[in-house]
Short mmCIF file of N, CA and C in Angstrom, two decimals:
data_model
loop_
_atom_site.label_atom_id
_atom_site.label_comp_id
_atom_site.label_asym_id
_atom_site.label_seq_id
_atom_site.Cartn_x
_atom_site.Cartn_y
_atom_site.Cartn_z
N MET X 1 -1.03 13.60 0.87
CA MET X 1 -2.34 13.93 0.38
C MET X 1 -2.60 13.10 -0.92
N TYR X 2 -1.70 13.09 -1.90
CA TYR X 2 -1.94 12.52 -3.20
C TYR X 2 -1.31 11.08 -3.29
N GLU X 3 -0.96 10.59 -2.07
CA GLU X 3 -0.31 9.21 -2.12
C GLU X 3 -1.07 8.04 -2.46
N HIS X 4 -2.55 8.26 -2.28
CA HIS X 4 -3.32 7.19 -2.75
C HIS X 4 -3.57 7.02 -4.33
N VAL X 5 -2.96 8.04 -5.06
CA VAL X 5 -3.03 8.01 -6.49
C VAL X 5 -1.88 7.31 -7.05
N LEU X 6 -1.79 6.09 -6.91
CA LEU X 6 -0.73 5.25 -7.33
C LEU X 6 -1.08 4.29 -8.52
N PHE X 7 -0.45 4.38 -9.58
CA PHE X 7 -0.70 3.54 -10.78
C PHE X 7 0.58 3.02 -11.12
N HIS X 8 0.61 1.61 -11.95
CA HIS X 8 1.88 1.13 -12.39
C HIS X 8 2.39 2.01 -13.46
N SER X 9 1.69 2.84 -14.15
CA SER X 9 2.21 3.63 -15.18
C SER X 9 2.37 5.07 -14.48
N ASP X 10 2.74 6.04 -15.39
CA ASP X 10 3.06 7.31 -14.84
C ASP X 10 1.86 8.24 -15.19
N ARG X 11 0.70 7.85 -15.25
CA ARG X 11 -0.54 8.60 -15.57
C ARG X 11 -0.80 9.36 -14.31
N TRP X 12 -0.23 9.14 -13.05
CA TRP X 12 -0.60 9.81 -11.88
C TRP X 12 -0.14 11.30 -11.95
N LYS X 13 0.70 11.63 -13.08
CA LYS X 13 1.23 12.95 -13.08
C LYS X 13 0.14 13.92 -13.61
N GLU X 14 -0.92 13.26 -14.32
CA GLU X 14 -2.02 14.18 -14.77
C GLU X 14 -2.93 14.59 -13.78
N PHE X 15 -2.87 13.97 -12.59
CA PHE X 15 -3.84 14.24 -11.48
C PHE X 15 -3.12 15.04 -10.31
N VAL X 16 -1.96 15.08 -10.32
CA VAL X 16 -1.22 15.78 -9.22
C VAL X 16 -0.44 16.88 -9.70
N PRO X 17 -0.53 18.08 -8.93
CA PRO X 17 0.08 19.39 -9.40
C PRO X 17 1.51 19.14 -9.70
N ALA X 18 2.18 19.98 -10.52
CA ALA X 18 3.59 19.58 -11.00
C ALA X 18 4.64 19.84 -9.84
N GLU X 19 4.32 20.80 -8.95
CA GLU X 19 5.21 21.06 -7.87
C GLU X 19 5.27 19.89 -7.06
N LEU X 20 4.48 18.93 -6.85
CA LEU X 20 4.55 17.66 -5.92
C LEU X 20 5.16 16.53 -6.74
N HIS X 21 5.51 16.66 -7.92
CA HIS X 21 6.00 15.58 -8.75
C HIS X 21 7.24 14.91 -8.17
N ASP X 22 8.20 15.71 -7.88
CA ASP X 22 9.57 15.04 -7.35
C ASP X 22 9.29 14.32 -6.17
N ASP X 23 8.57 14.91 -5.14
CA ASP X 23 8.38 14.17 -3.71
C ASP X 23 7.58 12.96 -3.87
N LEU X 24 6.60 12.92 -4.74
CA LEU X 24 5.75 11.78 -4.97
C LEU X 24 6.51 10.75 -5.76
N GLU X 25 7.36 11.18 -6.64
CA GLU X 25 8.04 10.18 -7.58
C GLU X 25 8.98 9.32 -6.55
N LYS X 26 9.59 9.94 -5.56
CA LYS X 26 10.34 9.08 -4.70
C LYS X 26 9.65 8.20 -3.77
N LYS X 27 8.42 8.69 -3.34
CA LYS X 27 7.53 7.75 -2.60
C LYS X 27 7.04 6.65 -3.44
N ILE X 28 6.75 6.97 -4.72
CA ILE X 28 6.19 5.90 -5.57
C ILE X 28 7.17 4.88 -5.90
N LYS X 29 8.43 5.26 -6.05
CA LYS X 29 9.61 4.19 -6.35
C LYS X 29 9.68 3.19 -5.23
N LYS X 30 9.49 3.74 -3.98
CA LYS X 30 9.41 2.89 -2.87
C LYS X 30 8.28 1.76 -2.81
N LEU X 31 7.09 2.37 -3.19
CA LEU X 31 5.83 1.56 -3.14
C LEU X 31 5.53 0.73 -4.28
N ARG X 32 6.15 1.18 -5.51
CA ARG X 32 5.86 0.44 -6.91
C ARG X 32 6.55 -0.97 -6.70
N PRO X 33 5.83 -1.96 -7.12
CA PRO X 33 6.11 -3.38 -7.11
C PRO X 33 7.39 -3.38 -8.06
N PRO X 34 8.45 -4.19 -7.73
CA PRO X 34 9.63 -4.35 -8.69
C PRO X 34 9.39 -5.20 -9.96
N VAL X 35 8.11 -5.30 -10.33
CA VAL X 35 7.70 -6.09 -11.48
C VAL X 35 7.18 -5.14 -12.45
N SER X 36 7.36 -5.11 -13.85
CA SER X 36 6.98 -4.30 -14.68
C SER X 36 5.53 -4.66 -15.12
N GLU X 37 4.65 -3.67 -15.63
CA GLU X 37 3.29 -4.00 -16.08
C GLU X 37 3.48 -5.18 -17.13
N GLU X 38 4.42 -5.07 -18.06
CA GLU X 38 4.52 -5.95 -19.10
C GLU X 38 4.68 -7.38 -18.73
N GLU X 39 5.53 -7.54 -17.56
CA GLU X 39 5.83 -8.75 -17.06
C GLU X 39 4.57 -9.34 -16.38
N MET X 40 3.75 -8.57 -15.74
CA MET X 40 2.56 -8.93 -15.15
C MET X 40 1.52 -9.42 -16.22
N ASP X 41 1.46 -8.74 -17.28
CA ASP X 41 0.56 -9.24 -18.33
C ASP X 41 1.10 -10.53 -18.90
N LYS X 42 2.42 -10.63 -19.18
CA LYS X 42 3.09 -11.85 -19.62
C LYS X 42 2.66 -13.13 -18.94
N HIS X 43 2.75 -12.98 -17.53
CA HIS X 43 2.40 -13.98 -16.57
C HIS X 43 0.92 -14.11 -16.19
N ASN X 44 0.08 -13.34 -16.93
CA ASN X 44 -1.30 -13.42 -16.64
C ASN X 44 -1.80 -13.20 -15.07
N VAL X 45 -1.07 -12.21 -14.62
CA VAL X 45 -1.55 -11.97 -13.13
C VAL X 45 -2.78 -11.04 -13.12
N PRO X 46 -3.71 -11.51 -12.37
CA PRO X 46 -5.14 -10.81 -12.42
C PRO X 46 -4.92 -9.39 -11.83
N LEU X 47 -5.79 -8.48 -12.11
CA LEU X 47 -5.58 -7.11 -11.50
C LEU X 47 -5.68 -6.97 -9.98
N TYR X 48 -6.62 -7.89 -9.38
CA TYR X 48 -6.69 -7.83 -7.86
C TYR X 48 -5.41 -8.31 -7.20
N LEU X 49 -4.47 -8.98 -7.96
CA LEU X 49 -3.23 -9.36 -7.28
C LEU X 49 -2.05 -8.52 -7.55
N ARG X 50 -2.18 -7.38 -8.34
CA ARG X 50 -1.20 -6.53 -8.77
C ARG X 50 -1.07 -5.53 -7.60
N ASP X 51 -0.43 -5.88 -6.51
CA ASP X 51 -0.16 -5.03 -5.49
C ASP X 51 1.37 -5.05 -5.22
N ALA X 52 1.73 -4.67 -3.92
CA ALA X 52 3.29 -4.66 -3.60
C ALA X 52 3.74 -5.89 -3.48
N CYS X 53 3.03 -7.12 -3.52
CA CYS X 53 3.52 -8.32 -3.41
C CYS X 53 3.35 -9.06 -4.66
N VAL X 54 3.28 -8.49 -5.72
CA VAL X 54 3.18 -9.21 -7.01
C VAL X 54 4.48 -9.86 -7.38
N HIS X 55 5.62 -9.42 -6.84
CA HIS X 55 6.79 -10.13 -7.21
C HIS X 55 6.84 -11.55 -6.57
N ARG X 56 5.94 -11.84 -5.53
CA ARG X 56 5.76 -13.25 -4.95
C ARG X 56 4.67 -13.93 -5.59
N VAL X 57 3.76 -13.42 -6.18
CA VAL X 57 2.72 -14.06 -6.82
C VAL X 57 3.19 -14.79 -8.02
N ILE X 58 4.01 -14.15 -8.74
CA ILE X 58 4.38 -14.85 -10.11
C ILE X 58 5.13 -16.13 -9.91
N PRO X 59 6.02 -16.27 -9.00
CA PRO X 59 6.57 -17.60 -8.82
C PRO X 59 5.71 -18.69 -8.17
N LEU X 60 4.78 -18.07 -7.34
CA LEU X 60 3.87 -19.07 -6.78
C LEU X 60 2.94 -19.63 -7.72
N ASN X 61 2.37 -18.63 -8.68
CA ASN X 61 1.51 -19.19 -9.71
C ASN X 61 2.11 -20.03 -10.60
N ASN X 62 3.40 -19.75 -11.04
CA ASN X 62 4.21 -20.60 -11.96
C ASN X 62 4.46 -22.00 -11.31
N CYS X 63 4.70 -22.16 -9.96
CA CYS X 63 4.88 -23.30 -9.20
C CYS X 63 3.54 -24.12 -9.28
N ARG X 64 2.45 -23.41 -8.94
CA ARG X 64 1.12 -24.10 -8.93
C ARG X 64 0.75 -24.72 -10.43
N HIS X 65 1.14 -23.97 -11.40
CA HIS X 65 0.73 -24.48 -12.63
C HIS X 65 1.58 -25.77 -13.00
N GLU X 66 2.87 -25.56 -12.51
CA GLU X 66 3.86 -26.77 -12.80
C GLU X 66 3.54 -28.12 -12.05
N ASN X 67 2.76 -27.86 -10.85
CA ASN X 67 2.57 -29.03 -10.15
C ASN X 67 1.06 -29.25 -10.23
N TYR X 68 0.30 -28.79 -11.15
CA TYR X 68 -1.09 -28.97 -11.28
C TYR X 68 -2.03 -28.67 -9.94
N TYR X 69 -1.56 -27.70 -9.23
CA TYR X 69 -2.27 -27.09 -8.03
C TYR X 69 -2.25 -28.22 -6.98
N SER X 70 -1.29 -29.02 -6.74
CA SER X 70 -1.09 -29.85 -5.79
C SER X 70 -1.01 -29.23 -4.53
N PRO X 71 -1.69 -29.54 -3.33
CA PRO X 71 -1.68 -28.95 -2.20
C PRO X 71 -0.34 -29.04 -1.29
N PHE X 72 0.24 -29.99 -1.71
CA PHE X 72 1.59 -30.47 -1.04
C PHE X 72 2.86 -29.79 -1.67
N HIS X 73 2.74 -28.99 -2.76
CA HIS X 73 3.90 -28.44 -3.32
C HIS X 73 3.68 -27.01 -3.11
N CYS X 74 4.76 -26.24 -3.34
CA CYS X 74 4.73 -24.77 -3.53
C CYS X 74 4.60 -24.17 -2.04
N GLN X 75 4.85 -24.87 -1.03
CA GLN X 75 4.79 -24.35 0.22
C GLN X 75 5.60 -23.00 0.53
N GLU X 76 6.82 -23.13 0.14
CA GLU X 76 7.81 -22.02 0.33
C GLU X 76 7.30 -20.82 -0.32
N GLU X 77 6.97 -21.05 -1.56
CA GLU X 77 6.41 -19.82 -2.46
C GLU X 77 5.14 -19.16 -1.64
N LYS X 78 4.19 -20.08 -1.26
CA LYS X 78 3.10 -19.54 -0.63
C LYS X 78 3.37 -18.89 0.75
N LEU X 79 4.38 -19.36 1.56
CA LEU X 79 4.74 -18.74 2.71
C LEU X 79 5.33 -17.41 2.49
N ARG X 80 6.15 -17.40 1.44
CA ARG X 80 6.80 -16.05 1.03
C ARG X 80 5.69 -14.95 0.78
N TYR X 81 4.74 -15.43 -0.03
CA TYR X 81 3.61 -14.46 -0.50
C TYR X 81 2.86 -14.06 0.80
N GLU X 82 2.42 -15.00 1.60
CA GLU X 82 1.63 -14.63 2.84
C GLU X 82 2.60 -13.71 3.65
N ARG X 83 3.64 -14.00 3.75
CA ARG X 83 4.61 -13.10 4.66
C ARG X 83 4.64 -11.68 4.16
N CYS X 84 4.84 -11.55 2.83
CA CYS X 84 4.90 -10.38 2.08
C CYS X 84 3.46 -9.65 2.42
N GLN X 85 2.28 -10.21 2.38
CA GLN X 85 0.94 -9.76 2.45
C GLN X 85 0.76 -9.30 4.04
N PHE X 86 1.51 -10.12 4.78
CA PHE X 86 1.33 -9.78 6.30
C PHE X 86 2.19 -8.47 6.69
N LYS X 87 3.38 -8.46 6.18
CA LYS X 87 4.12 -7.25 6.37
C LYS X 87 3.39 -5.87 5.69
N ARG X 88 2.72 -6.13 4.59
CA ARG X 88 1.95 -4.98 4.04
C ARG X 88 0.81 -4.52 4.99
N TYR X 89 0.24 -5.47 5.36
CA TYR X 89 -0.87 -5.40 6.49
C TYR X 89 -0.19 -4.61 7.68
N LEU X 90 0.77 -5.10 8.26
CA LEU X 90 1.51 -4.40 9.35
C LEU X 90 1.67 -2.84 9.08
N LYS X 91 2.21 -2.66 7.92
CA LYS X 91 2.56 -1.25 7.56
C LYS X 91 1.21 -0.46 7.49
N TRP X 92 0.14 -1.03 6.94
CA TRP X 92 -1.03 -0.34 6.87
C TRP X 92 -1.55 -0.11 8.29
N VAL X 93 -1.53 -1.04 9.18
CA VAL X 93 -2.01 -0.73 10.59
C VAL X 93 -1.06 0.46 11.21
N GLN X 94 0.15 0.37 10.95
CA GLN X 94 1.00 1.36 11.58
C GLN X 94 0.55 2.69 11.08
N ARG X 95 0.40 2.84 9.84
CA ARG X 95 -0.01 4.08 9.13
C ARG X 95 -1.49 4.52 9.73
N SER X 96 -2.30 3.63 9.86
CA SER X 96 -3.70 3.82 10.39
C SER X 96 -3.61 4.43 11.92
N GLN X 97 -2.59 3.72 12.60
CA GLN X 97 -2.53 4.13 13.96
C GLN X 97 -1.97 5.58 14.10
N ASP X 98 -0.87 5.76 13.29
CA ASP X 98 -0.34 7.14 13.21
C ASP X 98 -1.29 8.27 12.78
N LEU X 99 -2.05 7.85 11.89
CA LEU X 99 -3.18 8.85 11.54
C LEU X 99 -4.13 8.94 12.69
N TRP X 100 -4.62 7.96 13.42
CA TRP X 100 -5.41 8.10 14.53
C TRP X 100 -4.74 9.06 15.56
N ARG X 101 -3.53 8.71 15.83
CA ARG X 101 -2.94 9.66 16.85
C ARG X 101 -2.86 11.07 16.48
N ARG X 102 -2.58 11.38 15.28
CA ARG X 102 -2.59 12.71 14.82
C ARG X 102 -4.02 13.34 14.85
N GLU X 103 -5.01 12.70 14.54
CA GLU X 103 -6.31 13.15 14.76
C GLU X 103 -6.83 13.22 16.02
N GLU X 104 -6.35 12.45 16.93
CA GLU X 104 -6.57 12.58 18.37
C GLU X 104 -5.91 13.81 19.05
N LYS X 105 -4.60 14.09 18.65
CA LYS X 105 -4.08 15.39 19.07
C LYS X 105 -4.72 16.55 18.55
N LEU X 106 -5.07 16.63 17.24
CA LEU X 106 -5.74 17.65 16.75
C LEU X 106 -6.99 18.10 17.45
N ARG X 107 -7.64 16.87 17.72
CA ARG X 107 -9.04 17.11 18.49
C ARG X 107 -8.81 17.64 19.94
N LEU X 108 -7.78 17.20 20.50
CA LEU X 108 -7.45 17.71 21.80
C LEU X 108 -7.09 19.24 21.79
N ILE X 109 -6.41 19.58 20.75
CA ILE X 109 -5.94 20.89 20.70
C ILE X 109 -7.22 21.82 20.30
N LYS X 110 -8.10 21.26 19.38
CA LYS X 110 -9.26 22.02 19.15
C LYS X 110 -10.17 22.16 20.37
N GLN X 111 -10.29 20.99 21.15
CA GLN X 111 -11.01 21.05 22.39
C GLN X 111 -10.34 22.27 23.49
N LYS X 112 -9.14 22.29 23.48
CA LYS X 112 -8.39 23.20 24.36
C LYS X 112 -8.61 24.69 23.85
N LEU X 113 -8.69 24.78 22.61
CA LEU X 113 -8.99 26.28 22.09
C LEU X 113 -10.51 26.71 22.36
N GLU X 114 -11.24 25.88 22.14
CA GLU X 114 -12.78 26.00 22.50
C GLU X 114 -12.83 26.49 23.94
N GLU X 115 -12.26 25.67 24.85
CA GLU X 115 -12.36 25.88 26.29
C GLU X 115 -11.63 27.39 26.63
N ALA X 116 -10.68 27.61 25.95
CA ALA X 116 -10.08 28.95 26.15
C ALA X 116 -10.93 30.13 25.68
N LYS X 117 -11.50 29.73 24.56
CA LYS X 117 -12.56 30.94 24.07
C LYS X 117 -13.71 31.15 25.09
N LYS X 118 -14.23 30.15 25.58
CA LYS X 118 -15.39 30.06 26.50
C LYS X 118 -14.91 30.81 27.74
N LYS X 119 -13.60 30.49 28.33
CA LYS X 119 -13.07 31.30 29.31
C LYS X 119 -13.11 32.88 29.09
N GLU X 120 -12.47 33.16 27.97
CA GLU X 120 -12.38 34.60 27.59
C GLU X 120 -13.78 35.45 27.66
N GLN X 121 -14.79 34.61 27.00
CA GLN X 121 -16.08 35.27 26.91
C GLN X 121 -16.74 35.51 28.24
N GLN X 122 -16.22 34.67 29.17
CA GLN X 122 -16.98 34.88 30.57
C GLN X 122 -16.28 35.91 31.27
#
């Protein structure tokens, strides 16, 4: 329920009830990027790139700066970053499909309950 409240800092604790802190802390450690906020600031990573693949963005941007944004360099770093983004997308699709399946099951259950109530009334 509160999984969407993910920050790089620990301010999320202000918005989540105390009894859920332990469970969410475990989930956040899995989702949090392996790069600290200070390191992101040091490498001037823009906010829109500070996601789960930020550990791939830093080497890519360093390579780009070193090679003056040459289109023929940094192919490995770019591929690693794009692969990370694609894996993240696949996880999002899987979560969306799981959510859709759960909603569909609940809809069918609700429909069956309504049909049973109609039969009882007749």
